[in-house]
mmCIF file of C-alpha atoms in Angstrom:
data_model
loop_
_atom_site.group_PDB
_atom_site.id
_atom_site.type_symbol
_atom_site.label_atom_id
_atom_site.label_comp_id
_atom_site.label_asym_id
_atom_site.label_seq_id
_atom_site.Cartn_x
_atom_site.Cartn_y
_atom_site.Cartn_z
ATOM 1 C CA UNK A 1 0.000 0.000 0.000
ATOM 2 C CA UNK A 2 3.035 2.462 0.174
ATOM 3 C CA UNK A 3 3.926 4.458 3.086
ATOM 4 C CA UNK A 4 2.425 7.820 4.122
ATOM 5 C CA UNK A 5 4.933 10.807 4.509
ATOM 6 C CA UNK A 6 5.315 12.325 7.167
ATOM 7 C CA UNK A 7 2.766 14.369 9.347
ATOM 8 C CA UNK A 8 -0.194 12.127 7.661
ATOM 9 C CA UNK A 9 -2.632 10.266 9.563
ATOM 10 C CA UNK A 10 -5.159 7.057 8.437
ATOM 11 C CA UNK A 11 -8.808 6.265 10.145
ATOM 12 C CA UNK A 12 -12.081 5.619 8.857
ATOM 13 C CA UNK A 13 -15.714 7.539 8.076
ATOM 14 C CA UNK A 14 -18.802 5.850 8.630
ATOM 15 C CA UNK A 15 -20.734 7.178 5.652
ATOM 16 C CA UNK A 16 -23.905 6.025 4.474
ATOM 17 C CA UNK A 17 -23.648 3.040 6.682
ATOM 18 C CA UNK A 18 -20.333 1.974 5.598
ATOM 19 C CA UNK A 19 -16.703 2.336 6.575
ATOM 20 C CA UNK A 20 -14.445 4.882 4.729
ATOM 21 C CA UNK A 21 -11.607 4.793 4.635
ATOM 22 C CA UNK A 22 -9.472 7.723 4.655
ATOM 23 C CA UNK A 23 -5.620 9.869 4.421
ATOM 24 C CA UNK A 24 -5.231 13.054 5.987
ATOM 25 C CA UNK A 25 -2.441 15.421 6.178
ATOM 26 C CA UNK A 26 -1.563 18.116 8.738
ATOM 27 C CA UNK A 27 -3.853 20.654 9.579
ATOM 28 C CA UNK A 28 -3.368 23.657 8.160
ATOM 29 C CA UNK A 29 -5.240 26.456 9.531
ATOM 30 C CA UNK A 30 -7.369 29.185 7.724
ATOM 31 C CA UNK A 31 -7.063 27.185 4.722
ATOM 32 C CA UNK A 32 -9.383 25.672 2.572
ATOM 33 C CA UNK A 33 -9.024 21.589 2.512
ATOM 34 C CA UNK A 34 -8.219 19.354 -0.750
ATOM 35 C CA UNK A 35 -10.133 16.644 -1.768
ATOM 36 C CA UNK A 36 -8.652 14.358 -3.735
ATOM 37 C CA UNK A 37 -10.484 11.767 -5.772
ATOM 38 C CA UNK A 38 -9.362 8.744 -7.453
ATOM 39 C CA UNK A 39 -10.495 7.165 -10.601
ATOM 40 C CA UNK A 40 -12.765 3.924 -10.999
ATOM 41 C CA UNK A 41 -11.260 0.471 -9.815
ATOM 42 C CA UNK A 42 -8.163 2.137 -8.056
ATOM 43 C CA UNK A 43 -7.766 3.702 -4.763
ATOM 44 C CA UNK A 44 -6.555 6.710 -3.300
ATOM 45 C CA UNK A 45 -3.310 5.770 -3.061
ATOM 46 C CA UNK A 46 -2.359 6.567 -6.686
ATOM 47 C CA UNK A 47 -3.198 10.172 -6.058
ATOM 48 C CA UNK A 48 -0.857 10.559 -2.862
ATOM 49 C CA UNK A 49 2.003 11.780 -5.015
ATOM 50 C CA UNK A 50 0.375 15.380 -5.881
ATOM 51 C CA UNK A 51 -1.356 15.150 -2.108
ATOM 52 C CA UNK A 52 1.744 15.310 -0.429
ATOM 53 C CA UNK A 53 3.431 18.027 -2.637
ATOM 54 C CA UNK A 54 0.073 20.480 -1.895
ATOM 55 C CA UNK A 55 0.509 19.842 1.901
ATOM 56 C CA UNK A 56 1.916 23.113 2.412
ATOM 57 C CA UNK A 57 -0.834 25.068 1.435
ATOM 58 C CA UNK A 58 -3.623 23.150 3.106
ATOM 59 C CA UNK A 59 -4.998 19.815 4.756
ATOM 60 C CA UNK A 60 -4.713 17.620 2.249
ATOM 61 C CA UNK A 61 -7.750 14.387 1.701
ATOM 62 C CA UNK A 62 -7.166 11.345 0.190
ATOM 63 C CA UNK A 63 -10.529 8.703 0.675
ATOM 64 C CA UNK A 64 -11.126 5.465 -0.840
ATOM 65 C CA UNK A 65 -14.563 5.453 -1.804
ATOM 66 C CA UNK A 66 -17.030 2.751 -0.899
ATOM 67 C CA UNK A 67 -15.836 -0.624 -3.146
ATOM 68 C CA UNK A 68 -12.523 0.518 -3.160
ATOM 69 C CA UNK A 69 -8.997 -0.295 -1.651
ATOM 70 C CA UNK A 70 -9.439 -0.343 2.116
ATOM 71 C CA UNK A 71 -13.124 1.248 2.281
ATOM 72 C CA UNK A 72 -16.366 -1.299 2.777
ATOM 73 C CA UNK A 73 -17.903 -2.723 -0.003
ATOM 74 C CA UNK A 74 -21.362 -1.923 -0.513
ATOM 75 C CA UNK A 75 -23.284 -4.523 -1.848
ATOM 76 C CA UNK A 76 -23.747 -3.394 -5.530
ATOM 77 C CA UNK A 77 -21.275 -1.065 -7.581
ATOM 78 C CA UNK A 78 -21.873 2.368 -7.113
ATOM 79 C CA UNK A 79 -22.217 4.376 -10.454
ATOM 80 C CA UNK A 80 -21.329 8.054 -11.038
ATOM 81 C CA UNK A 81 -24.252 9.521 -9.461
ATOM 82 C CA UNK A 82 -24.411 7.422 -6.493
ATOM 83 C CA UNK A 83 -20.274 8.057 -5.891
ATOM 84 C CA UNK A 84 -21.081 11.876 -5.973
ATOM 85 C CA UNK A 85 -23.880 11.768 -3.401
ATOM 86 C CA UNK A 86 -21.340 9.416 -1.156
ATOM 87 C CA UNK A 87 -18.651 11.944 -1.281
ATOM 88 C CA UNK A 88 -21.160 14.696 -0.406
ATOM 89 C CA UNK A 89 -22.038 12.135 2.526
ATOM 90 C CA UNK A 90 -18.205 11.966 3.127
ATOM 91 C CA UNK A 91 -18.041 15.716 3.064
ATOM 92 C CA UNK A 92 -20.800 16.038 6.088
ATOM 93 C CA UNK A 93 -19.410 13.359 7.473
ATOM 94 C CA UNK A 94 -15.874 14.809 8.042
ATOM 95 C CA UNK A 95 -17.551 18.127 8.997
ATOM 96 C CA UNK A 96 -15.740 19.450 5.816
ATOM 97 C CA UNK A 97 -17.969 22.802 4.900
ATOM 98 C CA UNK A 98 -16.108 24.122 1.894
ATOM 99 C CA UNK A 99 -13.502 22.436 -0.078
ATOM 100 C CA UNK A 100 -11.122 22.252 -3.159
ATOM 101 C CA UNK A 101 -12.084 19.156 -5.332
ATOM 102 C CA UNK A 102 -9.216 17.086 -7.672
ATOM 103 C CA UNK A 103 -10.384 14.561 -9.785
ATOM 104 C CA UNK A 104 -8.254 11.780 -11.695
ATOM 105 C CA UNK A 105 -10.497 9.730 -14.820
ATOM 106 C CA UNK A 106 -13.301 9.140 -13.446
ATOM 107 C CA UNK A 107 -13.011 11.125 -10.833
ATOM 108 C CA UNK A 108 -13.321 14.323 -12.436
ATOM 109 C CA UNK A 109 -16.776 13.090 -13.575
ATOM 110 C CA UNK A 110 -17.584 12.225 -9.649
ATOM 111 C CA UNK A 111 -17.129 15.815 -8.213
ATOM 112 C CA UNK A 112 -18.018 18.015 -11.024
ATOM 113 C CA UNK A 113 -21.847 16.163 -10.195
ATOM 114 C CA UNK A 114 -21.402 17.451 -6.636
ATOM 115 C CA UNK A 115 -20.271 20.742 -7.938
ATOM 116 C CA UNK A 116 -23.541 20.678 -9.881
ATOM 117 C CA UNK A 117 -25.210 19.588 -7.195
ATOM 118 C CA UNK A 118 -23.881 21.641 -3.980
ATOM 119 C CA UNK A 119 -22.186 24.330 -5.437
ATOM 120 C CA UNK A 120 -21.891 26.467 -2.709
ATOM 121 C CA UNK A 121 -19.601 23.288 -0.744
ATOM 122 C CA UNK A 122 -16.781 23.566 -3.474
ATOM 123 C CA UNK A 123 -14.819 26.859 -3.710
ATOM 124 C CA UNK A 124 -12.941 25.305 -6.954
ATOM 125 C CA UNK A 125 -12.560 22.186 -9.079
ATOM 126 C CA UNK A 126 -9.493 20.250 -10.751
ATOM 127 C CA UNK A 127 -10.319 17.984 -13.414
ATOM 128 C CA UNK A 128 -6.841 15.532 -14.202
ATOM 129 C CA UNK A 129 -7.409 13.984 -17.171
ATOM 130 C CA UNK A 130 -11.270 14.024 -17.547
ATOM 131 C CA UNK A 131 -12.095 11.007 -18.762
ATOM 132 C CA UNK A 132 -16.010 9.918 -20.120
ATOM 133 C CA UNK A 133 -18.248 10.891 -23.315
ATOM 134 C CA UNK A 134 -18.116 10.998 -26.721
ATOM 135 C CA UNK A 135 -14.702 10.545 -27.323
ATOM 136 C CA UNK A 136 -14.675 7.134 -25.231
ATOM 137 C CA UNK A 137 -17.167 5.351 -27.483
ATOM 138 C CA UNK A 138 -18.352 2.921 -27.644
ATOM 139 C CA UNK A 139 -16.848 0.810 -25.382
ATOM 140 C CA UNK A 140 -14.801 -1.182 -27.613
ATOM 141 C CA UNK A 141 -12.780 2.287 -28.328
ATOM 142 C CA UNK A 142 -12.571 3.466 -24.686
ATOM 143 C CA UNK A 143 -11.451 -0.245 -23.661
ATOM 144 C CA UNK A 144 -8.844 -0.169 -26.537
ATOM 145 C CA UNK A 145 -7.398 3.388 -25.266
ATOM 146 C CA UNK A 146 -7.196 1.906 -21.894
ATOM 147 C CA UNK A 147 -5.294 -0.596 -22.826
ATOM 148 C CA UNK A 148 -2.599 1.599 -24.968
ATOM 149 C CA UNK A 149 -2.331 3.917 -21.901
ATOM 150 C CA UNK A 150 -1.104 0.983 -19.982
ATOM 151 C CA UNK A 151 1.492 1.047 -21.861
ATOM 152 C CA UNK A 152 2.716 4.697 -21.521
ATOM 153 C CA UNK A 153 2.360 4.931 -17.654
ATOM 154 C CA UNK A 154 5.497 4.173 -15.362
ATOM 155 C CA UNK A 155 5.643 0.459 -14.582
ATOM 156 C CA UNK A 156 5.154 1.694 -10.666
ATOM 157 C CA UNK A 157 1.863 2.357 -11.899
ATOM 158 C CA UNK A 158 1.617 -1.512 -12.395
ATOM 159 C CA UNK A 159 2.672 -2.602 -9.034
ATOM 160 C CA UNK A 160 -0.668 -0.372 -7.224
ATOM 161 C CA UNK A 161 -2.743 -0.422 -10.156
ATOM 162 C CA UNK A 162 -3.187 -4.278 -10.605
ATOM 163 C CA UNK A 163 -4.125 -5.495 -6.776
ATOM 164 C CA UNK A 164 -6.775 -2.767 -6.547
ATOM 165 C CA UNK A 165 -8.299 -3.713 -10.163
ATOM 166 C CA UNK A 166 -8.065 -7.163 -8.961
ATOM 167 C CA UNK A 167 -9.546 -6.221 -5.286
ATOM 168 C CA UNK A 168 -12.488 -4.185 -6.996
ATOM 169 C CA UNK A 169 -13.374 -7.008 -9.524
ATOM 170 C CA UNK A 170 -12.715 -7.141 -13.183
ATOM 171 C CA UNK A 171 -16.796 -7.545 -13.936
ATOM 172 C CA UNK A 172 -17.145 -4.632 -11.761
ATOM 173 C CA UNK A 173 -14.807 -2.655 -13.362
ATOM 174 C CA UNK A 174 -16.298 -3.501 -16.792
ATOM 175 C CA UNK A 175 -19.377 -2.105 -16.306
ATOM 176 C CA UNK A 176 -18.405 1.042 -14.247
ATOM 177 C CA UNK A 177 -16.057 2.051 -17.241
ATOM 178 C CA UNK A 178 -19.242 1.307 -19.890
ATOM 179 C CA UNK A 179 -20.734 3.803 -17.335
ATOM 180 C CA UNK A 180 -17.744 6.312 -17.717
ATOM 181 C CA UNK A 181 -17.616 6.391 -21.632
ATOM 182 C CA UNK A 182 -21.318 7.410 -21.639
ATOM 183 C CA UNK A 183 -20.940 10.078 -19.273
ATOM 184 C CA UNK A 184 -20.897 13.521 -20.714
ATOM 185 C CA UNK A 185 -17.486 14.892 -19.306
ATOM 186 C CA UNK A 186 -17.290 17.366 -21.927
ATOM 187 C CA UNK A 187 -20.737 19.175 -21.810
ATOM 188 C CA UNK A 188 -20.763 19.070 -18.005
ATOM 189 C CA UNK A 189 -17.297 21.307 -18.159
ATOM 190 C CA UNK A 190 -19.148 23.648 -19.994
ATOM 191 C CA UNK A 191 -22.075 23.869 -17.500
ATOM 192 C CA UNK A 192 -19.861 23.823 -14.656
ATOM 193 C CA UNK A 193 -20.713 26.506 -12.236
ATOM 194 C CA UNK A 194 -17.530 27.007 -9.978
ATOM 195 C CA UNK A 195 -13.929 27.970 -10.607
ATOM 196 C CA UNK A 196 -12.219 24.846 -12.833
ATOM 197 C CA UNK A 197 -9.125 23.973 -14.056
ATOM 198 C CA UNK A 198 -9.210 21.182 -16.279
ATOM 199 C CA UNK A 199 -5.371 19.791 -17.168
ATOM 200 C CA UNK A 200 -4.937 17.023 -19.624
ATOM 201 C CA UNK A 201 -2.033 15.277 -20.768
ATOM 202 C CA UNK A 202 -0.284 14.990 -24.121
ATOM 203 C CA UNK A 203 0.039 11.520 -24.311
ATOM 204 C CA UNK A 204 -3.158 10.015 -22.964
ATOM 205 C CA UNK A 205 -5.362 8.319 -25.183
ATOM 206 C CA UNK A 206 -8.268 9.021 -23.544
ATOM 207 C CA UNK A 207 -8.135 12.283 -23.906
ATOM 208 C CA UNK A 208 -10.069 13.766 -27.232
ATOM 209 C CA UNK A 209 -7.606 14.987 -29.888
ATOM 210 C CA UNK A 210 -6.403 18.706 -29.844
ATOM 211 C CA UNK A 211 -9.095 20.126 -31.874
ATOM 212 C CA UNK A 212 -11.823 18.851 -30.158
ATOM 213 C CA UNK A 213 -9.762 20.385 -27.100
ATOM 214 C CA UNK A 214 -9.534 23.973 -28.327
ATOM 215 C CA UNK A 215 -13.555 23.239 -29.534
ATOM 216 C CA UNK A 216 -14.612 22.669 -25.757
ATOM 217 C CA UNK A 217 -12.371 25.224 -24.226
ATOM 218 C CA UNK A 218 -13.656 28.053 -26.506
ATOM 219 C CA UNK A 219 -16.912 26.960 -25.987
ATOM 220 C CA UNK A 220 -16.534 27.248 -22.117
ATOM 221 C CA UNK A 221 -17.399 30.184 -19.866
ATOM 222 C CA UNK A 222 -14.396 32.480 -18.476
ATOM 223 C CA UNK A 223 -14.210 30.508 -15.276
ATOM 224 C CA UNK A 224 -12.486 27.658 -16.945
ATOM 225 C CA UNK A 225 -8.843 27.483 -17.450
ATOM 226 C CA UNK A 226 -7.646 24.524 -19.735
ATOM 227 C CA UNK A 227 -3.682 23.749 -19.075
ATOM 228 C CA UNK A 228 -1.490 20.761 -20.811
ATOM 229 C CA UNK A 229 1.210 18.358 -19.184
ATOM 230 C CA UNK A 230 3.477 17.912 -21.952
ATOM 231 C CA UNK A 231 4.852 14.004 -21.727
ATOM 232 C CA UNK A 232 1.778 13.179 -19.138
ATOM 233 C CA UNK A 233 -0.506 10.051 -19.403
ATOM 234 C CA UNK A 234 -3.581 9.505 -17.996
ATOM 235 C CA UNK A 235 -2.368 8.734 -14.674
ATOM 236 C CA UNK A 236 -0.919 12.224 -14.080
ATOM 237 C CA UNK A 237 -1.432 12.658 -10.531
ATOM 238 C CA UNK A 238 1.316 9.220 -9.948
ATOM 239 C CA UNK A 239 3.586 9.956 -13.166
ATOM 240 C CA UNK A 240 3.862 13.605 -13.032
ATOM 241 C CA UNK A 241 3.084 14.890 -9.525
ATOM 242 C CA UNK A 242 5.587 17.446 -9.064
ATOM 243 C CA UNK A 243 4.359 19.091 -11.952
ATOM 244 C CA UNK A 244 0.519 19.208 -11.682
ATOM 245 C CA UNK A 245 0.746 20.174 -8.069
ATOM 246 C CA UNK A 246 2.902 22.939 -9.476
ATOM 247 C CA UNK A 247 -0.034 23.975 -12.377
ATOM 248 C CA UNK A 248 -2.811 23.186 -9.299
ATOM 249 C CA UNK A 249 -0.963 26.031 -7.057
ATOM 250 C CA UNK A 250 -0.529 28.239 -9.748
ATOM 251 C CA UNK A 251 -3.949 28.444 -10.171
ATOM 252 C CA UNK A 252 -5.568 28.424 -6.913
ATOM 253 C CA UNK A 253 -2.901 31.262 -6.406
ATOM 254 C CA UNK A 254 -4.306 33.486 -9.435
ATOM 255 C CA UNK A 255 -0.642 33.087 -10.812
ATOM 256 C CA UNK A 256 0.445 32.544 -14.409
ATOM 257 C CA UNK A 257 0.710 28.869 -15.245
ATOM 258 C CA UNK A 258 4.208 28.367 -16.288
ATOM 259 C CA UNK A 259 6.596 25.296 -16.481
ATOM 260 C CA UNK A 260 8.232 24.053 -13.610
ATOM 261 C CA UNK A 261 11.636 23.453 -14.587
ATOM 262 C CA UNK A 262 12.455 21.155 -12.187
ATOM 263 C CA UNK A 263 10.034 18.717 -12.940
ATOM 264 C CA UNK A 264 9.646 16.374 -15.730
ATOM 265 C CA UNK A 265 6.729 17.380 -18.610
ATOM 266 C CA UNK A 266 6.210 20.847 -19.461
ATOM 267 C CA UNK A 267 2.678 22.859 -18.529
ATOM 268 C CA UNK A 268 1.437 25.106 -20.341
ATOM 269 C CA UNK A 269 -2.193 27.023 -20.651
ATOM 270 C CA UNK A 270 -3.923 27.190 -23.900
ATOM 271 C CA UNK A 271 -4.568 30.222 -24.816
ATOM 272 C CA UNK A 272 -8.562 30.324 -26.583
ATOM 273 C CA UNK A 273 -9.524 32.845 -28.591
ATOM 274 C CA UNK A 274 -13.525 33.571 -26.832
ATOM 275 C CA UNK A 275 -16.334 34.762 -29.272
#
């Protein structure tokens, strides 16, 4: 399962009648908390990389959600809608009243629906790599770009990735990811009513091609910013932490989004001409 860095502490939500379970870093005081929140058959684990490089500008949350890694399984698979209301639940639960949201794949999909839903509970959303729609179907296609991104991610990836795919059940994992390529990603960025970065990677295959990219991003209101990881996958937020906790600060900071130079991939925004 790794090892938590220091100053981060493990223990468990009841929410909705089951166990959570959850990472937390060190208070920080007078600022507002991170969510982070992991894509469909992994855990939280794979976004602790960019957790623990935000820690220093506020608590930092990593949970599992219910059916995956070390949280209770409920006793069918929760789809998109039904993962939003949990982490709502969650967000009660923790006595969490406002919060920063960042999404990995299906993730980003999970807490733009709260955003949607309790706007007024998320000051500002991250979407890393936001996975679902159009561009994912049908499934054959969004199972085939799956499989080539397995092959650009680190093999560390591997070594977490396969025991929680394996611990949340392949079948499971079929049908939640049918689920995620007929989700609208795209059109719910667009309708999006908080603050939202959305950061995408060069090299994931799962991401539309650059055209469509500009298409959405001109179409979207001033509140979104669009940035790219140069060299990034899908799994950004293991592969290429330094960096998008770099972009993430720049932007919660009102800062120009510039390239970190010393960390791998290069960030850049893209710069939209509006109508």
């Amino acid at each position: 399962m790794g090892t938590l860095a220091a100053g981060w502490t493990e223990r468990t939500v009841r929410v909705g009648g089951r166990q959570m379970f959850v990472r937390t870093s060190a208070d920080v005081p007078d600022a507002v908390p991170i969510v982070h929140v992991h894509g469909f058959a992994i855990s939280g684990t794979s976004l602790l990389p960019t957790a623990e490089r935000l820690t220093d500008r506020a608590t930092n949350i990593v949970p599992d959600l219910p059916g995956y890694g070390r949280s209770e399984h409920p006793e069918a698979t929760l789809g998109i809608t039904a993962l939003a209301e949990t982490l709502l639940e969650f967000l009660d639960a923790a006595s969490l009243e406002k919060v920063v949201l960042v999404g990995n794949s299906m993730g980003c999909p999970v807490i733009l629906d709260v955003a949607h839903v309790a706007p007024e509970r998320v000051q500002a959303v991250v979407l890393a790599s936001p996975a679902g729609g159009v561009w994912n179907q049908p499934l054959a296609r969004g199972l085939m770009q799956l499989a080539r991104d397995a092959t650009r991610e680190s093999p560390r990836m591997a070594r977490l990735a396969v025991p929680d795919y394996f611990r949340f059940g392949p079948l499971n994992a079929f049908h939640l990811f049918s689920e995620l390529t007929r989700f609208p990603s795209q059109e719910r960025i667009l309708r999006t009513p908080v603050p939202t970065l959305a950061v995408v990677g060069s090299r994931d295959p799962l991401m539309p091609p650059r055209w469509r990219v500009m298409e959405v991003a001109r179409l979207a209101p001033a509140h979104v910013t669009l940035a790219v990881i140069v060299g990034a996958a899908h799994a950004m937020n293991f592969s290429h932490p330094g960096e998008l906790a770099h972009v993430i600060g720049s932007w919660l900071d009102g800062r120009e989004i510039v390239d970190d130079p010393d960390e791998p991939g290069i960030s850049r925004v893209l710069q939209v001409a509006r109508d």
